[in-house]
Amino acid sequence: MKQALVAVLCCAFINLKAQITPLNLIPQPVEVQQSAGSFALTNKTTISYNKAEAKVATDMLIQRINTATGLMLKAQEGKTGMIQLNLNANTQLGKEGYTIEVTPKTVLVSANEAAGLFYGMQTVLQLLPKEIESKSVIKANWTIPAVKITDYPRFAWRGIMLDVSRNFFTKEEVKKYIDNIARFKYNTFHWHLTDDEGWRIEIKSLPKLTEVGAWRVARAGHFGDRDAPKPGEKATVGGYYTQEDIKEVVKYAQERNVTIVPEIDVPGHSMAAIAAYPELSTTKNPNTFVNPGANIADWYGNGTFKLRYENALNPSDEKVYEFLDKVMTEVAALFPNQYIHVGGDECYKGFWAADAGCQALMKKLGIRHVEDLQGYFMNRLEKILEAKGKKLIGWDEILEGGISPNATVMSWRGVKGGIEAAHLGHEVVMTPTTFAYLDYNQGDNSVDPPIYAGLRVSKSYSFEPVPDGVDAKYILGGQGNLWSEQLPTARYADYMTYPRAWALSEVYWSQKSAKNWDNFSKRMEAHFERADVAEINYSKAAYDAIITAKMKDNKLVVELGSEIADLDIYYSIDDSMPDKYSSKYTQPIEMPDGPITLRVITYRAGKPIGHLITLKRAELERRAGK
């Protein structure tokens, strides 16, 4: 009798397991309990919300559902809907947490605040079939699997930075970018608005900033290798956001629970501002130009550099601080959040060292090192911001020369600056190049256009924002940064953002104990399919082979690997094109002498899936350090 009962229970468990399909949610919730069955969306489905603050998320959910399904669902106030978005008190959830309970009869989404409902709504959309991402009506089995979810974020700051200075993106493109990151529970959009290559925000009291500073001469080709402007050449490439544009984007972001942090990059990276107002620099050169992507600096192997053109504001000139006060007055009025990012990175001080005014200021202040002038500058700027009710945040170079305890630090040169800042009692946002720079190429340099360095999605996923020995209370969270030197279009910006922004969303939102690369990679692949339906571009470099070369006993040895576990790797060294009948990689390959070419491709289930990678012997030897 007992054996029969056990057999029945086992069969029931197997049948239940067969009915439960993976949910593929990104980022991974705190707690998920699946059960059998599902909720079906039909034209009889009703949707309600219990408080006025819940209406925005409810309307967004209905809009997404109706667009893809063709249903004509409408929201109603109250607690009678089959799908309900309710604001209820739950101390466990905090400001951004939520719960979801799906049964065959109801879908209940609850949160303490509107932000939590918004994130719960995004999870409900991920529970629906991938076709929900369609911009037009499509036929699908519109069901939501039965599940209980409890979810809340690990970190308060979950950000993405977009640089619109080096390449300008329109207001509509920026709104779409914000919408897409909000789907993955990012709550901060760092808007890099000014740099050497363009000033992108209207300042009404300083009209030349956009009349001159927003435009550069037309140039094609690789950024950093372009020609400087020629005498008399007109600047026709660029653009800027009016203050009405800014207000519109801020409102759009607020509706998606995204805070916009503007960046006005000073004192360095100010060439566009100086082109508009040359008197802001030490040399006051009237021929200063907005950089079209020319190489304006000599970089040395130890990270130091020398600028050929002046791009830093003059810290000894009181008119510079009058300029900054005008700029920050208008910026502060446009952005309601508490922070204004002031840059502070890569400030070349050679022109300061040669300037009599700067030398006189150093003597007056009793400072011996020109580097300390940046600390003076930042402290002056911080007082300007404080007078407008704002907090200063900047890249980790702002630690050089001393800053006030109230300043917040973004650690980009690895995590070292963040560790130092936290030990000094500063709040920190971790955004190191080694894990979070989305402009770095994602695969092999022979496939993706090479830039400063590479960063694979698995490396981003491995990031831990709280370093050992650091009090976690000082780590606000983290951020991915997308610089736009090599981003000619918004679609390519998406390609560089995803899937690494999906990986970082899980780093910043999900519990540390939930991290599992093999599990994430499967969910990532499911989101490839969703992105295809949504027409969002992304990189498939995770399918490509990883090729490592080294010298061993004076022989060139190559090792092949992949980020995704279940791929087969095939290669050739005989000038044939590899396929599944070629040599299959099983162990390191000792390259024979001679002018060989290595060709590598990945397969899954007998079908090619990765890019063909072709490397000549000279490149392999270079990678081996020979």
XYZ file of C-alpha atoms in Angstrom:
626
model
C 0.000 0.000 0.000
C 2.788 2.395 0.987
C 4.730 1.542 -2.184
C 1.641 2.275 -4.319
C 1.129 5.621 -2.561
C 4.783 6.552 -3.081
C 4.472 5.629 -6.764
C 1.379 7.811 -7.153
C 3.075 10.749 -5.416
C 6.195 10.350 -7.572
C 4.078 10.313 -10.741
C 2.225 13.401 -9.553
C 5.515 15.192 -8.850
C 6.909 14.227 -12.274
C 3.737 15.442 -14.001
C 3.844 18.716 -12.037
C 7.506 19.195 -12.913
C 6.724 18.560 -16.569
C 4.138 21.342 -16.500
C 6.518 23.886 -14.978
C 8.723 25.674 -17.478
C 11.671 27.941 -16.601
C 10.617 31.547 -16.034
C 13.800 33.167 -17.412
C 13.439 36.346 -15.361
C 16.178 38.996 -15.396
C 17.105 40.150 -12.821
C 16.480 37.093 -10.664
C 13.887 37.736 -7.904
C 14.591 37.141 -4.231
C 12.085 34.284 -3.950
C 10.175 32.337 -6.601
C 7.721 29.491 -5.985
C 6.242 27.933 -9.098
C 3.170 25.731 -9.234
C 1.094 24.029 -11.907
C -1.404 25.890 -14.039
C -1.525 29.365 -15.554
C -3.624 32.489 -15.919
C -5.024 33.085 -19.419
C -5.398 36.565 -20.889
C -8.670 36.976 -22.822
C -10.961 39.804 -23.886
C -12.890 39.153 -20.655
C -9.854 39.846 -18.446
C -10.337 42.791 -16.116
C -7.575 44.935 -14.624
C -7.850 47.154 -11.550
C -5.749 49.333 -9.282
C -6.586 50.360 -5.715
C -5.011 53.821 -5.463
C -4.411 56.724 -7.823
C -0.621 56.344 -7.544
C -0.950 52.844 -9.005
C -2.584 54.019 -12.212
C 0.616 54.844 -14.118
C 2.016 51.296 -13.839
C -1.434 49.839 -14.572
C -1.831 51.925 -17.725
C 1.654 50.937 -18.917
C 0.832 47.254 -18.405
C -2.432 47.591 -20.334
C -0.740 49.480 -23.157
C 1.884 46.751 -23.571
C -0.722 43.978 -23.391
C -3.145 45.592 -25.823
C -0.414 46.452 -28.369
C 0.793 42.865 -28.700
C -2.434 40.921 -28.114
C -5.002 43.102 -29.845
C -7.172 42.943 -26.736
C -8.991 46.092 -25.634
C -8.416 45.859 -21.891
C -9.141 48.902 -19.698
C -8.203 49.833 -16.164
C -10.740 50.321 -13.416
C -10.238 51.685 -9.925
C -10.896 49.296 -7.056
C -9.903 45.738 -6.128
C -12.190 43.722 -8.378
C -9.969 42.973 -11.363
C -8.710 39.554 -12.348
C -5.369 41.356 -12.591
C -4.814 43.746 -9.688
C -2.058 46.261 -9.014
C -2.401 47.268 -5.390
C -0.472 49.510 -3.030
C -0.344 47.831 0.378
C 1.927 48.163 3.406
C 4.629 45.485 3.603
C 7.740 46.406 5.586
C 9.786 43.630 3.951
C 9.536 45.186 0.497
C 10.908 48.688 1.066
C 10.386 51.396 -1.563
C 11.066 49.299 -4.660
C 10.041 45.757 -3.718
C 6.911 43.912 -4.811
C 5.066 40.613 -4.603
C 3.277 38.720 -7.357
C 0.829 35.880 -6.913
C -0.488 34.214 -10.058
C -3.226 31.562 -9.995
C -5.449 30.316 -12.826
C -8.026 32.912 -11.717
C -6.048 36.001 -10.656
C -2.812 37.942 -10.946
C -2.111 40.021 -7.834
C 0.760 42.530 -7.832
C 1.392 44.351 -4.557
C 3.946 46.933 -3.403
C 4.464 49.639 -0.828
C 5.087 52.375 -3.384
C 4.516 53.109 -7.048
C 8.121 52.160 -7.912
C 7.539 48.641 -6.591
C 4.386 48.281 -8.664
C 6.289 49.417 -11.734
C 8.936 46.738 -11.180
C 6.267 44.131 -10.449
C 4.573 45.105 -13.705
C 7.853 44.593 -15.581
C 8.161 41.110 -14.071
C 4.593 40.267 -15.125
C 5.527 41.226 -18.697
C 8.566 38.927 -18.518
C 6.270 36.105 -17.342
C 4.225 36.477 -20.525
C 5.388 34.857 -23.794
C 8.146 36.626 -25.741
C 5.537 37.835 -28.250
C 4.414 40.420 -25.668
C 7.433 42.443 -26.867
C 5.834 42.907 -30.309
C 4.974 46.395 -31.541
C 2.000 45.009 -33.476
C -0.704 42.415 -32.894
C 0.570 38.843 -32.956
C -0.994 35.477 -32.248
C 0.321 33.638 -29.187
C -0.770 31.581 -26.209
C -1.281 34.502 -23.826
C -0.788 32.828 -20.466
C 1.061 33.706 -17.260
C 2.448 30.714 -15.309
C 1.221 30.182 -11.755
C 3.846 31.554 -9.396
C 4.503 33.397 -6.145
C 7.268 35.981 -6.217
C 8.734 38.154 -3.488
C 11.312 40.608 -4.718
C 13.278 43.697 -3.681
C 16.646 45.187 -4.693
C 20.038 44.656 -3.112
C 21.320 48.156 -3.981
C 19.603 51.545 -4.091
C 21.689 52.877 -7.038
C 21.319 50.829 -10.205
C 22.527 52.955 -13.068
C 23.468 53.197 -16.714
C 25.435 56.127 -18.125
C 24.972 57.235 -21.729
C 27.487 59.642 -23.286
C 25.691 61.915 -25.763
C 28.635 64.266 -26.222
C 30.908 62.287 -28.515
C 27.918 61.240 -30.602
C 24.580 62.989 -30.215
C 21.384 61.015 -29.708
C 17.997 62.598 -30.234
C 15.445 63.189 -27.492
C 13.332 60.287 -28.757
C 16.341 57.963 -28.869
C 17.224 58.853 -25.284
C 13.651 58.199 -24.137
C 13.655 54.809 -25.822
C 17.004 53.969 -24.192
C 15.604 54.900 -20.760
C 12.496 52.812 -21.388
C 14.609 49.762 -22.219
C 16.862 49.967 -19.154
C 13.840 50.512 -16.891
C 12.515 47.106 -18.001
C 15.430 45.552 -16.125
C 14.864 47.575 -12.958
C 17.543 50.208 -13.465
C 16.536 53.321 -11.559
C 19.286 55.814 -12.501
C 20.153 57.300 -15.887
C 23.466 59.157 -15.822
C 23.314 61.609 -18.727
C 26.812 62.665 -19.840
C 25.893 65.989 -21.446
C 29.182 67.844 -21.991
C 32.694 66.978 -23.103
C 35.389 67.995 -25.599
C 33.243 66.750 -28.484
C 30.050 68.653 -27.770
C 27.944 70.646 -25.296
C 24.439 69.186 -25.382
C 22.286 71.195 -22.952
C 20.813 74.645 -23.568
C 22.007 77.265 -21.057
C 19.953 80.374 -21.804
C 22.314 82.768 -20.041
C 25.257 81.402 -22.077
C 23.875 80.898 -25.610
C 27.239 80.248 -27.286
C 27.514 76.935 -25.408
C 25.043 75.477 -27.893
C 25.450 77.939 -30.758
C 29.155 77.017 -30.962
C 29.843 74.206 -28.500
C 27.175 71.797 -29.802
C 28.624 71.550 -33.324
C 31.763 70.098 -34.847
C 33.117 69.593 -38.358
C 32.078 66.493 -40.293
C 34.497 63.587 -40.058
C 34.364 59.891 -40.911
C 36.577 57.080 -39.724
C 37.795 55.750 -36.425
C 37.453 58.087 -33.450
C 40.852 59.348 -32.337
C 42.360 59.049 -35.817
C 40.438 61.894 -37.479
C 41.826 65.211 -38.712
C 41.410 68.375 -36.658
C 39.283 71.150 -38.207
C 40.793 73.093 -41.095
C 40.776 76.930 -41.113
C 37.364 78.198 -42.224
C 35.738 74.754 -42.141
C 32.129 74.924 -40.974
C 30.905 72.896 -38.019
C 27.699 71.153 -39.076
C 27.533 67.907 -37.059
C 25.973 67.725 -33.618
C 22.893 68.864 -31.769
C 21.634 69.733 -28.318
C 18.618 69.486 -26.068
C 16.525 72.553 -25.385
C 15.384 73.067 -21.827
C 11.907 71.965 -22.912
C 13.459 68.759 -24.290
C 15.172 68.177 -20.952
C 11.921 68.643 -19.030
C 10.168 66.188 -21.325
C 12.843 63.518 -20.892
C 12.946 64.037 -17.110
C 9.164 63.559 -16.897
C 9.344 60.488 -19.126
C 12.026 58.976 -16.892
C 10.125 59.802 -13.697
C 7.111 57.888 -14.991
C 9.417 54.871 -15.277
C 10.923 55.409 -11.824
C 14.245 56.469 -13.328
C 16.185 59.342 -11.785
C 18.294 61.347 -14.226
C 21.709 62.477 -12.984
C 23.130 65.103 -15.380
C 26.872 65.402 -15.880
C 28.610 68.677 -16.645
C 32.210 67.502 -17.008
C 34.697 69.992 -15.518
C 37.385 71.247 -15.124
C 38.880 69.002 -17.839
C 36.946 67.649 -20.834
C 35.739 71.244 -21.396
C 37.015 71.886 -24.911
C 33.519 72.498 -26.336
C 32.828 75.089 -23.631
C 36.181 76.764 -24.269
C 35.492 76.810 -28.022
C 32.362 78.815 -27.176
C 34.019 80.998 -24.530
C 37.857 80.967 -24.966
C 38.286 83.319 -22.010
C 37.507 80.387 -19.679
C 40.948 78.851 -20.353
C 44.436 79.991 -19.367
C 45.637 80.587 -22.951
C 42.334 82.124 -24.110
C 43.010 80.700 -27.580
C 40.259 81.933 -29.977
C 41.011 79.027 -32.317
C 39.942 76.383 -29.798
C 37.609 73.945 -31.576
C 34.998 71.363 -30.708
C 36.887 68.121 -31.156
C 35.585 66.020 -34.084
C 37.417 62.925 -32.863
C 40.988 64.013 -33.513
C 43.795 62.759 -31.314
C 44.331 65.694 -28.967
C 46.635 63.980 -26.469
C 49.746 61.858 -26.164
C 49.040 58.926 -23.845
C 51.796 57.179 -21.961
C 51.868 53.585 -20.782
C 51.528 54.456 -17.090
C 48.146 56.153 -17.549
C 49.525 59.697 -17.719
C 49.087 61.927 -20.758
C 49.921 65.292 -22.302
C 47.327 67.413 -24.092
C 48.167 69.201 -27.310
C 45.164 71.516 -26.944
C 43.825 73.124 -23.791
C 40.591 71.565 -22.569
C 40.490 72.578 -18.879
C 38.848 75.572 -17.253
C 41.173 78.062 -15.529
C 40.878 77.548 -11.745
C 42.498 80.924 -10.977
C 39.965 83.055 -12.894
C 36.926 84.257 -10.945
C 34.997 84.543 -14.217
C 35.130 80.725 -14.440
C 33.198 80.437 -11.191
C 30.687 83.020 -12.421
C 30.297 80.854 -15.528
C 29.818 77.721 -13.416
C 27.245 79.466 -11.232
C 25.184 80.375 -14.304
C 25.427 76.843 -15.704
C 24.564 75.113 -12.441
C 21.688 77.496 -11.706
C 19.942 76.405 -14.899
C 20.938 72.720 -14.626
C 19.737 72.523 -11.016
C 16.350 73.933 -12.011
C 15.888 71.290 -14.724
C 16.815 68.160 -12.766
C 14.900 67.530 -9.520
C 17.200 64.818 -8.156
C 19.718 65.635 -5.430
C 22.901 65.036 -7.485
C 24.754 66.886 -10.205
C 27.733 64.984 -11.620
C 30.721 67.261 -12.193
C 33.114 64.842 -13.888
C 36.557 65.715 -12.537
C 38.334 62.978 -14.506
C 41.448 63.106 -16.656
C 42.136 66.780 -16.027
C 45.459 67.727 -17.651
C 47.211 70.360 -15.559
C 50.161 71.233 -17.808
C 48.586 74.507 -18.956
C 47.871 75.423 -15.321
C 51.506 74.802 -14.412
C 52.617 77.244 -17.108
C 50.098 79.944 -16.212
C 51.103 82.937 -14.084
C 47.615 83.298 -12.628
C 47.551 79.680 -11.473
C 51.022 80.021 -9.981
C 49.940 83.139 -8.086
C 46.863 81.321 -6.761
C 48.995 78.402 -5.597
C 51.274 80.815 -3.736
C 48.262 82.515 -2.160
C 46.773 79.179 -1.058
C 50.121 77.868 0.160
C 50.025 74.778 -2.054
C 53.098 73.337 -3.754
C 51.596 70.923 -6.292
C 49.559 72.020 -9.295
C 47.394 68.913 -8.837
C 46.013 70.488 -5.656
C 44.369 73.223 -7.723
C 41.753 70.663 -8.753
C 40.825 70.215 -5.097
C 40.449 73.995 -4.772
C 38.320 74.075 -7.931
C 36.080 71.220 -6.753
C 35.539 72.758 -3.348
C 34.497 76.045 -4.975
C 32.154 74.139 -7.275
C 30.686 72.140 -4.409
C 29.746 75.351 -2.611
C 28.000 76.550 -5.763
C 26.004 73.311 -5.882
C 25.180 73.392 -2.183
C 23.744 76.881 -2.608
C 21.325 75.381 -5.104
C 20.391 72.449 -2.873
C 22.446 69.892 -4.798
C 25.093 67.313 -3.898
C 28.337 66.906 -5.804
C 29.150 63.552 -7.347
C 32.187 62.916 -9.540
C 34.660 60.389 -10.876
C 37.252 59.078 -8.429
C 39.845 61.726 -9.402
C 37.887 64.185 -7.254
C 39.601 62.522 -4.281
C 42.855 64.110 -5.456
C 43.380 67.403 -3.724
C 40.724 66.790 -1.096
C 36.923 67.004 -1.174
C 34.294 67.533 1.479
C 32.811 64.532 3.312
C 29.457 65.167 1.609
C 30.771 64.432 -1.907
C 29.868 61.121 -3.536
C 32.464 59.226 -5.570
C 32.071 57.115 -8.711
C 34.896 54.588 -8.773
C 35.871 53.970 -12.403
C 39.626 53.250 -12.338
C 39.017 49.794 -10.915
C 37.627 49.581 -7.376
C 40.620 51.202 -5.677
C 39.142 54.699 -5.667
C 35.887 53.377 -4.261
C 37.664 51.540 -1.464
C 39.651 54.675 -0.574
C 36.523 56.840 -0.678
C 34.510 54.429 1.484
C 37.294 54.279 4.063
C 37.150 58.095 4.170
C 33.410 57.947 4.799
C 32.194 58.911 1.320
C 29.231 57.255 -0.341
C 30.356 55.362 -3.440
C 28.917 54.143 -6.734
C 31.014 51.281 -8.100
C 31.482 51.455 -11.859
C 34.954 50.063 -12.640
C 36.271 49.703 -16.186
C 37.099 46.076 -15.410
C 33.440 45.079 -15.094
C 31.138 47.918 -16.083
C 32.450 49.745 -19.173
C 29.914 48.925 -21.852
C 31.901 50.626 -24.621
C 34.596 47.925 -24.374
C 34.235 45.310 -27.080
C 32.441 42.104 -26.165
C 34.161 39.417 -28.206
C 37.319 38.825 -30.188
C 39.051 41.920 -31.581
C 38.984 40.338 -35.027
C 35.145 40.334 -34.928
C 34.069 43.294 -32.803
C 35.655 46.659 -33.634
C 38.595 47.003 -31.216
C 38.621 49.788 -28.655
C 40.585 50.352 -25.432
C 39.915 46.919 -23.954
C 37.554 43.959 -23.951
C 34.818 43.032 -21.480
C 32.827 39.827 -21.861
C 29.329 39.455 -20.475
C 30.456 36.695 -18.083
C 33.042 39.076 -16.605
C 30.385 41.735 -16.054
C 28.195 39.130 -14.389
C 31.015 38.198 -12.004
C 31.221 41.719 -10.573
C 30.840 42.135 -6.791
C 30.257 45.819 -5.920
C 31.182 45.526 -2.224
C 34.934 44.848 -1.956
C 36.320 42.837 0.933
C 37.027 44.990 3.963
C 34.605 47.762 2.963
C 31.526 48.623 5.014
C 28.586 47.947 2.693
C 26.690 50.962 4.035
C 28.954 53.237 1.979
C 28.296 51.411 -1.323
C 25.189 52.957 -2.871
C 25.322 50.476 -5.735
C 26.768 50.300 -9.194
C 26.499 51.472 -12.766
C 27.347 50.482 -16.321
C 28.938 53.204 -18.476
C 28.492 53.556 -22.225
C 30.909 56.052 -23.754
C 30.066 56.899 -27.343
C 33.345 57.273 -29.234
C 32.361 54.329 -31.447
C 28.583 54.606 -31.291
C 27.444 56.119 -34.591
C 23.785 55.128 -34.084
C 21.315 54.434 -31.286
C 20.894 50.882 -32.559
C 24.608 50.278 -32.109
C 24.338 51.737 -28.617
C 21.854 48.940 -27.871
C 24.284 46.389 -29.334
C 26.968 47.525 -26.898
C 24.574 47.753 -23.956
C 23.052 44.279 -24.174
C 23.468 41.632 -22.888
C 25.988 43.149 -20.460
C 23.385 45.515 -18.987
C 21.203 42.453 -18.307
C 24.101 40.880 -16.434
C 24.771 44.036 -14.423
C 21.069 44.443 -13.637
C 21.270 41.143 -11.785
C 24.487 42.202 -10.041
C 22.811 45.368 -8.744
C 19.299 44.053 -8.051
C 19.502 40.385 -7.079
C 20.830 38.828 -3.906
C 24.507 37.926 -3.981
C 23.694 34.296 -3.109
C 21.542 33.955 -6.240
C 24.407 34.505 -8.669
C 24.985 31.552 -11.019
C 26.514 32.119 -14.464
C 25.267 28.913 -16.097
C 21.739 29.662 -14.925
C 21.954 33.290 -16.011
C 23.329 32.396 -19.441
C 20.247 30.272 -20.155
C 17.961 33.124 -19.135
C 20.090 35.505 -21.213
C 19.506 33.360 -24.294
C 15.751 33.484 -23.679
C 16.028 37.276 -23.609
C 17.840 37.201 -26.942
C 14.567 35.892 -28.378
C 12.544 38.549 -26.567
C 14.892 41.264 -27.859
C 14.435 39.947 -31.390
C 10.669 40.415 -31.079
C 11.159 43.864 -29.528
C 13.592 44.808 -32.333
C 16.275 45.677 -29.765
C 19.833 45.092 -30.941
C 22.294 43.057 -28.841
C 25.605 41.241 -29.120
C 25.880 37.469 -29.573
C 29.584 37.456 -28.717
C 28.866 35.053 -25.853
C 28.526 32.328 -28.513
C 31.995 33.009 -29.921
C 35.112 31.051 -29.070
C 37.651 32.547 -26.684
C 41.147 32.137 -28.110
C 44.168 32.272 -25.798
C 47.744 31.910 -27.044
C 50.897 31.341 -25.037
C 54.468 30.188 -25.539
C 55.393 26.874 -23.906
C 58.845 25.342 -24.348
C 59.382 27.744 -27.233
C 56.269 26.398 -28.970
C 53.126 28.376 -29.777
C 50.199 26.790 -27.928
C 46.558 27.827 -28.366
C 43.702 27.169 -25.945
C 40.060 27.511 -26.984
C 37.094 28.062 -24.708
C 33.620 29.609 -24.567
C 31.441 31.530 -22.144
C 28.433 29.279 -22.690
C 28.930 25.723 -21.485
C 27.228 23.503 -24.089
C 29.036 24.645 -27.231
C 31.300 22.525 -29.415
C 34.369 24.205 -30.867
C 35.811 23.229 -34.243
C 38.972 24.568 -35.852
C 41.286 24.292 -38.829
C 44.915 25.212 -39.452
C 45.119 23.945 -43.057
C 43.429 26.921 -44.783
C 40.089 25.102 -44.933
C 36.851 26.573 -43.569
C 35.971 24.739 -40.340
C 32.640 23.006 -39.816
C 31.335 20.196 -37.604
C 33.467 17.674 -39.519
C 36.692 19.552 -38.827
C 38.947 18.978 -35.831
C 36.987 19.271 -32.594
C 38.758 21.054 -29.786
C 39.447 18.827 -26.793
C 42.862 19.955 -25.547
C 45.439 22.731 -26.118
C 46.712 22.893 -29.700
C 50.431 23.056 -30.422
C 50.751 25.165 -33.561
C 53.124 23.762 -36.203
C 55.848 25.994 -37.572
C 55.087 27.907 -40.723
C 52.694 30.609 -41.974
C 49.550 28.956 -40.600
C 46.120 30.552 -40.117
C 43.841 29.424 -37.285
C 40.113 29.407 -38.015
C 37.649 28.667 -35.220
C 33.871 28.354 -35.057
C 31.374 27.206 -32.415
C 28.442 24.838 -32.922
C 25.468 23.769 -30.844
C 23.446 20.636 -31.586
C 25.147 20.319 -34.950
C 24.395 23.885 -36.089
C 26.866 26.793 -36.328
C 26.135 29.440 -33.698
C 29.171 31.683 -33.213
C 31.165 33.920 -35.521
C 33.989 32.466 -37.577
C 37.234 33.788 -36.066
C 40.318 33.914 -38.273
C 43.771 34.637 -36.814
C 47.120 34.498 -38.589
C 50.221 33.203 -36.839
C 51.632 36.704 -36.317
C 48.532 37.713 -34.354
C 48.645 34.532 -32.277
C 52.304 35.193 -31.460
C 51.465 38.779 -30.517
C 48.798 37.521 -28.120
C 51.303 35.065 -26.694
C 53.665 37.948 -25.979
C 56.339 36.745 -28.363
